[in-house]
Coordinates of N, CA and C in Angstrom, one line a residue:
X1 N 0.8 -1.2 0.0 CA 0.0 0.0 0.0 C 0.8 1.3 0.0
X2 N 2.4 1.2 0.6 CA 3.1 2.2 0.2 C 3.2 2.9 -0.8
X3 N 3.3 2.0 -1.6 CA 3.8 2.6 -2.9 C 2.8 3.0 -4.3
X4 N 1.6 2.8 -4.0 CA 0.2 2.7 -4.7 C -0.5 3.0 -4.5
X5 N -1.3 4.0 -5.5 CA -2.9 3.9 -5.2 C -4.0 2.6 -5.4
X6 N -5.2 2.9 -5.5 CA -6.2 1.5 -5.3 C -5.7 1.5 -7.1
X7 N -6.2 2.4 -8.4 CA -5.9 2.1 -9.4 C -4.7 1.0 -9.8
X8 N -3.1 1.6 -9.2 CA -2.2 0.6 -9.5 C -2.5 -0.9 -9.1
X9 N -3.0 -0.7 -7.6 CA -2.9 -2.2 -6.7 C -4.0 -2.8 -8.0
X10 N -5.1 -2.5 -8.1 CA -5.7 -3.6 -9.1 C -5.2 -3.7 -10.2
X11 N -4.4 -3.1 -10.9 CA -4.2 -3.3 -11.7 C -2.7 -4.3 -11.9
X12 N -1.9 -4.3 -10.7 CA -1.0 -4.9 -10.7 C -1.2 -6.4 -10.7
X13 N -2.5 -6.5 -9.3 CA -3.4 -7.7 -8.8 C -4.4 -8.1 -10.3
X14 N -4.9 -8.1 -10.9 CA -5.3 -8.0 -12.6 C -4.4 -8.8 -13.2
X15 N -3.1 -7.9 -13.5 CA -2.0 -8.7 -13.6 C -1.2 -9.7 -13.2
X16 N -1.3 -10.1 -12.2 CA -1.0 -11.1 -11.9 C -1.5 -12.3 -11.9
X17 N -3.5 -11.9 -12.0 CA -4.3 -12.8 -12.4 C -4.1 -13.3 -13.6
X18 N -4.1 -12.4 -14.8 CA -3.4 -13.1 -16.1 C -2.4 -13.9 -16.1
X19 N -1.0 -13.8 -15.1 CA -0.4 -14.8 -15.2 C -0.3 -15.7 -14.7
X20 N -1.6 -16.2 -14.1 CA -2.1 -17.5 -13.5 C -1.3 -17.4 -12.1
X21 N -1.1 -16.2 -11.5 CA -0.6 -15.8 -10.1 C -1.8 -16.3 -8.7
X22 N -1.8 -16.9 -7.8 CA -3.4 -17.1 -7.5 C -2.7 -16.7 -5.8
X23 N -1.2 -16.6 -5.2 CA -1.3 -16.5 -4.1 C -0.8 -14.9 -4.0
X24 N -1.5 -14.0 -2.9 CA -1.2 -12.9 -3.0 C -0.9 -12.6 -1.2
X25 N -0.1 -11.6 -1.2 CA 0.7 -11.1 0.5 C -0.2 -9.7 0.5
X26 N -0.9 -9.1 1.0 CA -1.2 -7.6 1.5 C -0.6 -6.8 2.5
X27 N 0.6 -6.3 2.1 CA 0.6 -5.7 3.4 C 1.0 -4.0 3.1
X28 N 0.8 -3.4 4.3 CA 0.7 -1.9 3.8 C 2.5 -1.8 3.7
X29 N 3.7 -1.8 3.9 CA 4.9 -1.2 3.8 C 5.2 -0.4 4.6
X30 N 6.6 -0.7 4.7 CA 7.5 0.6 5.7 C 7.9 2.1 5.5
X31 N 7.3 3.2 6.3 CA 7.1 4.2 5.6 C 8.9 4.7 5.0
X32 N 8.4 5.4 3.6 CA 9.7 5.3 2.7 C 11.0 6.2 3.7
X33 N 11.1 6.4 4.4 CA 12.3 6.9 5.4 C 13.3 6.1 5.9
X34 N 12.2 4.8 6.5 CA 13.4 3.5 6.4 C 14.0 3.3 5.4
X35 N 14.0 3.7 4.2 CA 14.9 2.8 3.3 C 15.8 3.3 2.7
X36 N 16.2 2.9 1.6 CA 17.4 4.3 0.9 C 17.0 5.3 0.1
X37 N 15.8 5.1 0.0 CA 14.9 6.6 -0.6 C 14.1 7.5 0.3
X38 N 15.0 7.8 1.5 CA 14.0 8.9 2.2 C 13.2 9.6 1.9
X39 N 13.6 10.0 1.1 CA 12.6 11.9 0.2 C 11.6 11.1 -0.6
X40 N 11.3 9.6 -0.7 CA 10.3 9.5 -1.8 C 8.8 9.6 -1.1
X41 N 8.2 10.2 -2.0 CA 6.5 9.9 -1.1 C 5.7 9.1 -0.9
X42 N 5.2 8.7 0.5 CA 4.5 7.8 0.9 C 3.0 7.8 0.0
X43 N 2.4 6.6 -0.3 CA 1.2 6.3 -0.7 C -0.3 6.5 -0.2
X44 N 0.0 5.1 0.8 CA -1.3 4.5 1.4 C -2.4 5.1 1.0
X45 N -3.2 5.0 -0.1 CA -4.3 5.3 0.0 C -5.0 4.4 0.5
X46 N -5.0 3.2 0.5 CA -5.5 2.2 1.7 C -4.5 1.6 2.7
X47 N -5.5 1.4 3.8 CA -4.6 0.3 4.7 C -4.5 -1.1 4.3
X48 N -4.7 -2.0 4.9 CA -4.1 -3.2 4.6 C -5.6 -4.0 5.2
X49 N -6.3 -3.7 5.9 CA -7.7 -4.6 5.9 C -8.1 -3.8 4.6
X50 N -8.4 -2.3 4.4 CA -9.2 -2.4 3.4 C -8.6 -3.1 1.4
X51 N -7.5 -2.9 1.6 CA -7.0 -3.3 0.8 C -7.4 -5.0 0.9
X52 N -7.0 -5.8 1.8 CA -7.9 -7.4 1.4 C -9.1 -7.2 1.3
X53 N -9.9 -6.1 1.9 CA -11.6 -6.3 1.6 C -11.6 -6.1 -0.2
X54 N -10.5 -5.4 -0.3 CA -10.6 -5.3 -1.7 C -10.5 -6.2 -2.6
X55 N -9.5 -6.7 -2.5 CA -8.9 -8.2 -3.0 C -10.1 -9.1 -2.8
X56 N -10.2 -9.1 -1.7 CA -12.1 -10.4 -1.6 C -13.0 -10.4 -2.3
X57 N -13.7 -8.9 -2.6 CA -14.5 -8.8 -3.3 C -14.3 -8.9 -4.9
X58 N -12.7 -8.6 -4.7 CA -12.4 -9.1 -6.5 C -12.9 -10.4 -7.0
X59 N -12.3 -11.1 -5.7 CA -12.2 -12.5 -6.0 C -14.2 -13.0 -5.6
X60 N -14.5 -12.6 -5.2 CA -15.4 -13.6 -4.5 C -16.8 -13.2 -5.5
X61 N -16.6 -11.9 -5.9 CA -17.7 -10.9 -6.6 C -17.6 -10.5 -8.3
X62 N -16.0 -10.5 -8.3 CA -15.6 -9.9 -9.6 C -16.3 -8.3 -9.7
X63 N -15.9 -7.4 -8.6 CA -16.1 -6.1 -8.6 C -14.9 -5.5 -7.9
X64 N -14.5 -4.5 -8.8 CA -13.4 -3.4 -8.5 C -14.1 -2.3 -7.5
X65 N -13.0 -1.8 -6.6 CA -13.4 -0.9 -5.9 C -14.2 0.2 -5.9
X66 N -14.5 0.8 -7.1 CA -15.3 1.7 -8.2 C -16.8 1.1 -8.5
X67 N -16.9 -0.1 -8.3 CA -18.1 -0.9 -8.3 C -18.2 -1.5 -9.6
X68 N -17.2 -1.1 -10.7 CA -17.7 -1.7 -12.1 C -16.8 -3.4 -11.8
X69 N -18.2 -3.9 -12.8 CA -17.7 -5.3 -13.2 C -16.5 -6.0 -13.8
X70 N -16.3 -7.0 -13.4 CA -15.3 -7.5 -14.7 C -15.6 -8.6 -15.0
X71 N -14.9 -9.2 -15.9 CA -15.1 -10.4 -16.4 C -14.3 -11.7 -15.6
X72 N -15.1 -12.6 -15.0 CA -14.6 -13.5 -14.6 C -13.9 -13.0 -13.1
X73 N -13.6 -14.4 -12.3 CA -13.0 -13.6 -10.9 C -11.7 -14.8 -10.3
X74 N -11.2 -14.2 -10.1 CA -10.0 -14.5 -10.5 C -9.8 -15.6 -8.7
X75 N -8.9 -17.0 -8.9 CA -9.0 -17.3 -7.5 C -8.2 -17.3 -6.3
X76 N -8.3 -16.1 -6.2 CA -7.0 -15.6 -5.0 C -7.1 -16.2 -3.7
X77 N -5.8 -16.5 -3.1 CA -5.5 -17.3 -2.0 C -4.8 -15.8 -1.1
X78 N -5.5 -15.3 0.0 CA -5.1 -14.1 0.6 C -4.6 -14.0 1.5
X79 N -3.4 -13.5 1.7 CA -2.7 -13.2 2.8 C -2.2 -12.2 3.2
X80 N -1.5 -11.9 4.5 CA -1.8 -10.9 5.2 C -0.5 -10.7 6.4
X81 N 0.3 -9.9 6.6 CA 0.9 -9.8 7.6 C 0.8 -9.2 8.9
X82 N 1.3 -10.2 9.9 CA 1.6 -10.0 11.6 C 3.0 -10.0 11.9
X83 N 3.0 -8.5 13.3 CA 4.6 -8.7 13.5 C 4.2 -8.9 15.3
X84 N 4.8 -10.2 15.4 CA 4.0 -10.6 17.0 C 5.2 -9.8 18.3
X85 N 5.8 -8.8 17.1 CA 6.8 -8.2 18.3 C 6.3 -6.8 18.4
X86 N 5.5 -6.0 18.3 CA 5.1 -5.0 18.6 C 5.3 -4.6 20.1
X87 N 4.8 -3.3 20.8 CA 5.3 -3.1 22.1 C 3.9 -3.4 22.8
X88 N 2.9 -3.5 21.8 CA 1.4 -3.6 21.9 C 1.0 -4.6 21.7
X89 N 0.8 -5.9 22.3 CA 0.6 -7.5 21.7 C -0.5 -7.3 21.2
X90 N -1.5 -6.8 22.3 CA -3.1 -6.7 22.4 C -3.2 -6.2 21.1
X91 N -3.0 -4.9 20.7 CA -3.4 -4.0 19.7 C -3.3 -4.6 18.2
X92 N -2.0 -5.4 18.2 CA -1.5 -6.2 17.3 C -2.7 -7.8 17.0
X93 N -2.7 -7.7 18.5 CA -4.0 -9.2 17.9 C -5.3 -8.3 17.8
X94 N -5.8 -7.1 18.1 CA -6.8 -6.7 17.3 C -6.7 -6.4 15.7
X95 N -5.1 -6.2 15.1 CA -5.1 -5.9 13.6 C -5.5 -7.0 13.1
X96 N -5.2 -8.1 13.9 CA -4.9 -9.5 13.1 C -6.6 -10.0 13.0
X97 N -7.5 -9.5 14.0 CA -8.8 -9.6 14.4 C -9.6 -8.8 12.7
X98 N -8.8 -7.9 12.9 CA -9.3 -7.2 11.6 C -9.1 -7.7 9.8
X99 N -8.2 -8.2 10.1 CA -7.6 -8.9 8.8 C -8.1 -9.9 8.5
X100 N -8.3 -10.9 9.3 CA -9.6 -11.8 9.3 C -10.7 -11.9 8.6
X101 N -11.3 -10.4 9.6 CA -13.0 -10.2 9.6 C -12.7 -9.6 7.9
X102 N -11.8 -8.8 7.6 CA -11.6 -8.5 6.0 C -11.5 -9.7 4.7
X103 N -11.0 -10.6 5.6 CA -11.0 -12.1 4.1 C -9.8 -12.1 3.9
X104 N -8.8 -11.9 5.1 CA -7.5 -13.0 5.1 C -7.6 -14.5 5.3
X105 N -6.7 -15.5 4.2 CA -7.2 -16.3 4.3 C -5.6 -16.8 5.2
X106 N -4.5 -16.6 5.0 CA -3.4 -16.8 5.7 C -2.8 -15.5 6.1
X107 N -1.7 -16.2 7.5 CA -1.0 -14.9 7.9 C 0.2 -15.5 7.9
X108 N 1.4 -14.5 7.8 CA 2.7 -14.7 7.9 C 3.2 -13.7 8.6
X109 N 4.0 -14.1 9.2 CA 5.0 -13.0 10.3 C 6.1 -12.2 10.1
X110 N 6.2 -11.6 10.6 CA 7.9 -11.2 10.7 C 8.7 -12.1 11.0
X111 N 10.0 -12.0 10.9 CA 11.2 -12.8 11.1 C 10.9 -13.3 12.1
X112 N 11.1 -14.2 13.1 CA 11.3 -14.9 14.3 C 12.4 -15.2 14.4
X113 N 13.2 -14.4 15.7 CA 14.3 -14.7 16.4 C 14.1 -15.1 17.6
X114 N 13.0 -14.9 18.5 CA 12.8 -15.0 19.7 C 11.6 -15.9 20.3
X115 N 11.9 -17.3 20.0 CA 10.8 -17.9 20.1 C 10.0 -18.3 21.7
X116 N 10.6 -17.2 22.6 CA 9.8 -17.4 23.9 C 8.6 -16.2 23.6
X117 N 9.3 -15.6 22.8 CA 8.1 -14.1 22.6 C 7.4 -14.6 21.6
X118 N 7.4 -15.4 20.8 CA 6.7 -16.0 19.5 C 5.7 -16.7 20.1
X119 N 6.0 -17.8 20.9 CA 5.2 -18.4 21.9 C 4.3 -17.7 22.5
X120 N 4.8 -16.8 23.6 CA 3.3 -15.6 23.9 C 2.4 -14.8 23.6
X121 N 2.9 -14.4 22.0 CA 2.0 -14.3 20.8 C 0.7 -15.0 20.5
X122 N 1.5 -16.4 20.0 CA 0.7 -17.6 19.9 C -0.2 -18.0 20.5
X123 N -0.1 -18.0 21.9 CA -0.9 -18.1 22.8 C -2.1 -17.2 23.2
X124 N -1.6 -15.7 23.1 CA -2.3 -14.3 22.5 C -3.8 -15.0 21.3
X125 N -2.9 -15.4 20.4 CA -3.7 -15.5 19.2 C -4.7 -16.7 19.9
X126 N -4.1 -17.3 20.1 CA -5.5 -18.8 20.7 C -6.4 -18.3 21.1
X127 N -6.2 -17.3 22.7 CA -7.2 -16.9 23.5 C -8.2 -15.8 22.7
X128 N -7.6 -15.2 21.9 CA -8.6 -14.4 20.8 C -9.6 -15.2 20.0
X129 N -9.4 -16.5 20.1 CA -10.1 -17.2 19.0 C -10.2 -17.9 18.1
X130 N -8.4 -17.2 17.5 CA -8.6 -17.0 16.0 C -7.4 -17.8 15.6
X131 N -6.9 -18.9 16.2 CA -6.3 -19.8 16.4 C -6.5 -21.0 14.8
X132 N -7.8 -21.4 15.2 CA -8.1 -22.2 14.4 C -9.0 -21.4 13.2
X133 N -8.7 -20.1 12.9 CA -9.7 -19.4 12.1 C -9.1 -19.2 11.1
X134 N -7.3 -19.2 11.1 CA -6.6 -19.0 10.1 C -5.3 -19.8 10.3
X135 N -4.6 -20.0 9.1 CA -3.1 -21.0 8.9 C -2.2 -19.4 9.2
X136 N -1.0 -19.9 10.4 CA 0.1 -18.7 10.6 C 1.3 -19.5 10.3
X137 N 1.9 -18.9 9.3 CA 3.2 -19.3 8.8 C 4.3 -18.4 9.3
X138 N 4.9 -18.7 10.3 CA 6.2 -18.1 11.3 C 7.2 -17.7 10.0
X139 N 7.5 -16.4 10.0 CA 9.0 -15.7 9.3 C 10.4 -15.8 9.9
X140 N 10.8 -16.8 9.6 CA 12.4 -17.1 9.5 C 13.2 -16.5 8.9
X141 N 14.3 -15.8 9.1 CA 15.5 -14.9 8.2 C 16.6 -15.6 8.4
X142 N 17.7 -15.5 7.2 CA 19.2 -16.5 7.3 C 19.8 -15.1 7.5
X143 N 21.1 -14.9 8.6 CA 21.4 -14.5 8.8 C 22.8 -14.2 8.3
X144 N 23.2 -13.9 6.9 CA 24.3 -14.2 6.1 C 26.0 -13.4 6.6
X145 N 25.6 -12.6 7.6 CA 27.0 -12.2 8.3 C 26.5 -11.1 9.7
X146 N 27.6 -10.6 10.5 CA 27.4 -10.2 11.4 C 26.8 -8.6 10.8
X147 N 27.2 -8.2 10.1 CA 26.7 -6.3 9.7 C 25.3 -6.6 9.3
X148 N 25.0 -7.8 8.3 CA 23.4 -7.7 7.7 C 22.5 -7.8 9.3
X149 N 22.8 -8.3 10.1 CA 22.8 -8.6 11.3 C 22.3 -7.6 11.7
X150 N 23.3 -6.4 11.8 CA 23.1 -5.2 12.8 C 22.3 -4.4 11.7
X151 N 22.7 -4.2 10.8 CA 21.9 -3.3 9.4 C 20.3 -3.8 9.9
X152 N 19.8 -4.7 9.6 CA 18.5 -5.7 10.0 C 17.9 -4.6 11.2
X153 N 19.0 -5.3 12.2 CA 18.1 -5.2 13.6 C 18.1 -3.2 13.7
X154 N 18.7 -2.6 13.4 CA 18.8 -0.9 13.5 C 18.4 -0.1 12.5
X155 N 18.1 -1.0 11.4 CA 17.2 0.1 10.5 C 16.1 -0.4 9.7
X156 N 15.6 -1.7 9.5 CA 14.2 -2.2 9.1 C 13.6 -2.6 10.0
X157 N 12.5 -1.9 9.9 CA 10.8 -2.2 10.7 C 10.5 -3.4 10.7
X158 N 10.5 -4.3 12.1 CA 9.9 -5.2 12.2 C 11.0 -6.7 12.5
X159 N 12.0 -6.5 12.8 CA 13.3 -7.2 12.9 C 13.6 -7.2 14.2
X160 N 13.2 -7.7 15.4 CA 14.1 -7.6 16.4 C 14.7 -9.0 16.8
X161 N 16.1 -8.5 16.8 CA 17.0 -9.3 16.7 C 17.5 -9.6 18.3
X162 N 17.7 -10.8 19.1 CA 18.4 -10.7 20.4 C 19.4 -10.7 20.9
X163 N 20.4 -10.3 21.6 CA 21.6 -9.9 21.5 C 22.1 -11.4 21.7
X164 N 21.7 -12.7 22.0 CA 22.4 -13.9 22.1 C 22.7 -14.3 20.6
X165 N 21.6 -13.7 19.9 CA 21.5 -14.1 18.3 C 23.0 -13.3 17.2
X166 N 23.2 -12.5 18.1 CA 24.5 -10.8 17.5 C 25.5 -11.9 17.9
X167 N 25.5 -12.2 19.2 CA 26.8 -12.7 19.5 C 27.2 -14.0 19.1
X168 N 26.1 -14.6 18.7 CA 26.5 -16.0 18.0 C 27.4 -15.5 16.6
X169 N 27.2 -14.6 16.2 CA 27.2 -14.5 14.6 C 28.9 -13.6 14.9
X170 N 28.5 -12.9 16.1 CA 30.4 -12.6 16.6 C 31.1 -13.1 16.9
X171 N 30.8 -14.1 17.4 CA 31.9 -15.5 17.9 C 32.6 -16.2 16.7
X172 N 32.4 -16.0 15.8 CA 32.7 -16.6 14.5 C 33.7 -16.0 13.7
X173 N 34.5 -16.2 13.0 CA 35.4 -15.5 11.5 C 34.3 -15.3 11.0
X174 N 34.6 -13.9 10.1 CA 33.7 -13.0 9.3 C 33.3 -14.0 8.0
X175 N 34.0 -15.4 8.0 CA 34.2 -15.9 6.9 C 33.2 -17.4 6.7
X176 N 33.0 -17.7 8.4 CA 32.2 -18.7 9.0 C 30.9 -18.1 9.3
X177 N 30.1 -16.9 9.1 CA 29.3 -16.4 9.6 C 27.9 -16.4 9.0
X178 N 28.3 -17.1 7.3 CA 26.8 -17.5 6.9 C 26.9 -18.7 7.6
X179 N 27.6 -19.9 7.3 CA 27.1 -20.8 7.7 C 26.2 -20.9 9.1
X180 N 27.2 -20.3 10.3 CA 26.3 -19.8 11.6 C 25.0 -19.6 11.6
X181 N 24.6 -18.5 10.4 CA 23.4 -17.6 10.3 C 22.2 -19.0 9.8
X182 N 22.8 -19.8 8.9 CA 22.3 -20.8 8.0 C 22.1 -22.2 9.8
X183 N 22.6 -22.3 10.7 CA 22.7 -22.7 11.6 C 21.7 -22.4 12.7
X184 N 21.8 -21.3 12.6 CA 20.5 -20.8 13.6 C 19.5 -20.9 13.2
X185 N 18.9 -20.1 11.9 CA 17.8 -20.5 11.1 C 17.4 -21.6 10.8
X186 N 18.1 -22.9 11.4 CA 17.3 -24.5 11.2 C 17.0 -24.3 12.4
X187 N 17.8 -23.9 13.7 CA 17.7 -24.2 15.3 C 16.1 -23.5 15.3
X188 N 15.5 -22.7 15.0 CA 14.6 -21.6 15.2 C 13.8 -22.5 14.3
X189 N 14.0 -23.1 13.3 CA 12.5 -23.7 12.5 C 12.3 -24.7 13.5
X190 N 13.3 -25.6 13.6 CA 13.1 -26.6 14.8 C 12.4 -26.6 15.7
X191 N 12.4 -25.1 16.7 CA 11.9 -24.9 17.7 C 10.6 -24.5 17.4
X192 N 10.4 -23.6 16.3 CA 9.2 -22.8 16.0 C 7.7 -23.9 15.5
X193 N 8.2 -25.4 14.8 CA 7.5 -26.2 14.8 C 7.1 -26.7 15.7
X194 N 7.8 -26.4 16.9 CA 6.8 -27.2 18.2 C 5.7 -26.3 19.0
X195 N 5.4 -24.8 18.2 CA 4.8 -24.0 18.9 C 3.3 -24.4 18.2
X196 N 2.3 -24.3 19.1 CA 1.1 -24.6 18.5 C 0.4 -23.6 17.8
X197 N -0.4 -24.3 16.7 CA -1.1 -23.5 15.8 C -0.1 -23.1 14.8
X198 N 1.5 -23.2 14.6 CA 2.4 -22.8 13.5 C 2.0 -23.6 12.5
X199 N 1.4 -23.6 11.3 CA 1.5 -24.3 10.0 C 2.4 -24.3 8.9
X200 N 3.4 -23.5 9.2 CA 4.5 -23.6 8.4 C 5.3 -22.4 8.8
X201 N 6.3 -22.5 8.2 CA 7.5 -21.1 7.9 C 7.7 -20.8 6.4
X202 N 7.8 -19.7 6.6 CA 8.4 -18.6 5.0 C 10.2 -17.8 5.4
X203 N 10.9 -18.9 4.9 CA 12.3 -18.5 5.0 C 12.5 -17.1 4.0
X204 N 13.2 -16.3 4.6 CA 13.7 -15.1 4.1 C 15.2 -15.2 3.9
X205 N 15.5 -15.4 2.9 CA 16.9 -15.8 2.5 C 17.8 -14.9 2.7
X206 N 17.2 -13.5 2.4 CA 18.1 -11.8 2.1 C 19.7 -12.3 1.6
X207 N 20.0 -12.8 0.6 CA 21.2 -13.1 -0.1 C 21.4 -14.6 0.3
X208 N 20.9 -15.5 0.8 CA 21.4 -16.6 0.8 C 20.4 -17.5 0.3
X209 N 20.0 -17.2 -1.2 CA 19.1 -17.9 -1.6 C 20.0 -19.2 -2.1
X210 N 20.7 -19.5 -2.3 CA 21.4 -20.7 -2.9 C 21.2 -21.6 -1.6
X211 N 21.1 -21.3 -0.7 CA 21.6 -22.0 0.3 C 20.1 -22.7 1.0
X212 N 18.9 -22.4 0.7 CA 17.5 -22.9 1.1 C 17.4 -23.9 0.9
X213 N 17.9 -24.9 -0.4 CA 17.5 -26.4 -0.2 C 18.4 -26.9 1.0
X214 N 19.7 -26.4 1.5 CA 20.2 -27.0 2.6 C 19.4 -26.8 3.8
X215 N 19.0 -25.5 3.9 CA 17.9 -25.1 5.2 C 17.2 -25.9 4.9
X216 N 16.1 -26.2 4.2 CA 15.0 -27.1 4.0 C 15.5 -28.7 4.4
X217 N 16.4 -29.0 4.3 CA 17.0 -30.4 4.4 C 17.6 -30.6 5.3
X218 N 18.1 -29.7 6.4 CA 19.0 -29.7 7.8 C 17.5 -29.6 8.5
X219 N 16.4 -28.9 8.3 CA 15.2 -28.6 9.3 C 14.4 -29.8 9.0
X220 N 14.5 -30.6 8.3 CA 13.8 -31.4 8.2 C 12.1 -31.1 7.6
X221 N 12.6 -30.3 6.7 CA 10.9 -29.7 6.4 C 10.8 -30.9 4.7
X222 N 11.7 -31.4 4.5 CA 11.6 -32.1 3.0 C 10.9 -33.6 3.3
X223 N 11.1 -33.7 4.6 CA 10.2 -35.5 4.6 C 8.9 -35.5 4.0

């Protein structure tokens, strides 16, 4: 939603339906200051529930936001982002309350580093209800050296990193430090599978895409 008005987003979502695209992520973006384009201007003309209500009704109605028809409706699989590390759990399981009642049909998280706080999330989410109302696929990051590390945790929204997790990645030669990072990120799927209500993980590779069939094969997610 950063970067778009509703015109672009359907039309991009349109496009994607032509290329037989059917799973889609909604989420609004970090405002353009975090990134390397400070000075560029922010969007949002929607937020991120109304943006899936929008998506829903594409799919479910075959009507654009403007009310005109279209042909045929395309079968989108909807999803939607949670960052279970907020300073506000509560407020955070009300967005997720909202994203729901909008026609999310999956959620995925931010990175997971800290799986005792992931856990009390989780738990969060149960006692809301909404447990078994939707699939939550836990966000895992490879941590490919000690600086992407700190870069990560001090200037992207939604990363918090724990200082046990910094000092593993310092203990190491600068030269041993993906593999570490590729180390941790099995330890954390491992653990993150035993939390309840997890139905999967979405690995974020940030440069270590070569290296995911090994993650996938060390975590044991390929049986």
């Amino acid at each position: 939603m950063r970067d778009r008005n509703r015109i672009a987003l359907q039309s991009d979502l349109l496009g994607a339906a032509a290329l037989g695209i059917q799973n889609v992520l909604c989420m609004g973006g970090d405002h353009p200051s975090k990134g390397d384009h400070p000075g560029a201007r922010k969007v949002f003309d929607l937020d991120s529930s109304q943006w899936i209500q929008a998506v829903k009704r594409i799919r479910d109605q075959g009507i654009l936001i403007n009310g005109k028809k279209i042909s045929g409706r395309p079968k989108f699989f909807i999803g939607a982002v949670a960052n279970p590390f907020m300073k506000n759990p509560d407020l955070h399981i009300l967005r997720l309350q909202n994203k729901i009642a909008a026609g999310a049909d999956f959620i995925q998280t931010q990175p997971v580093f800290d799986t005792d706080s992931f856990r009390k999330w989780m738990d969060g989410v149960e006692e809301a209800g909404l447990m078994d109302r939707i699939p939550v696929l836990a966000g895992v990051a490879v941590l490919k050296s000690l600086n992407l590390g700190e870069y990560l945790r001090d200037r992207v929204s939604g990363f918090v990193i724990p200082d046990h997790v910094m000092e593993r990645l310092k203990s190491v030669p600068e030269k041993d430090q993906q593999t570490e990072g590729i180390r941790i990120c099995v330890e954390l799927i491992q653990s993150i599978q035993k939390i309840k209500g997890v139905k999967g993980v979405h690995i974020m590779s940030i440069g270590s895409q070569e290296r995911i069939p090994e993650i996938i094969q060390k975590a044991g997610l390929s049986d």
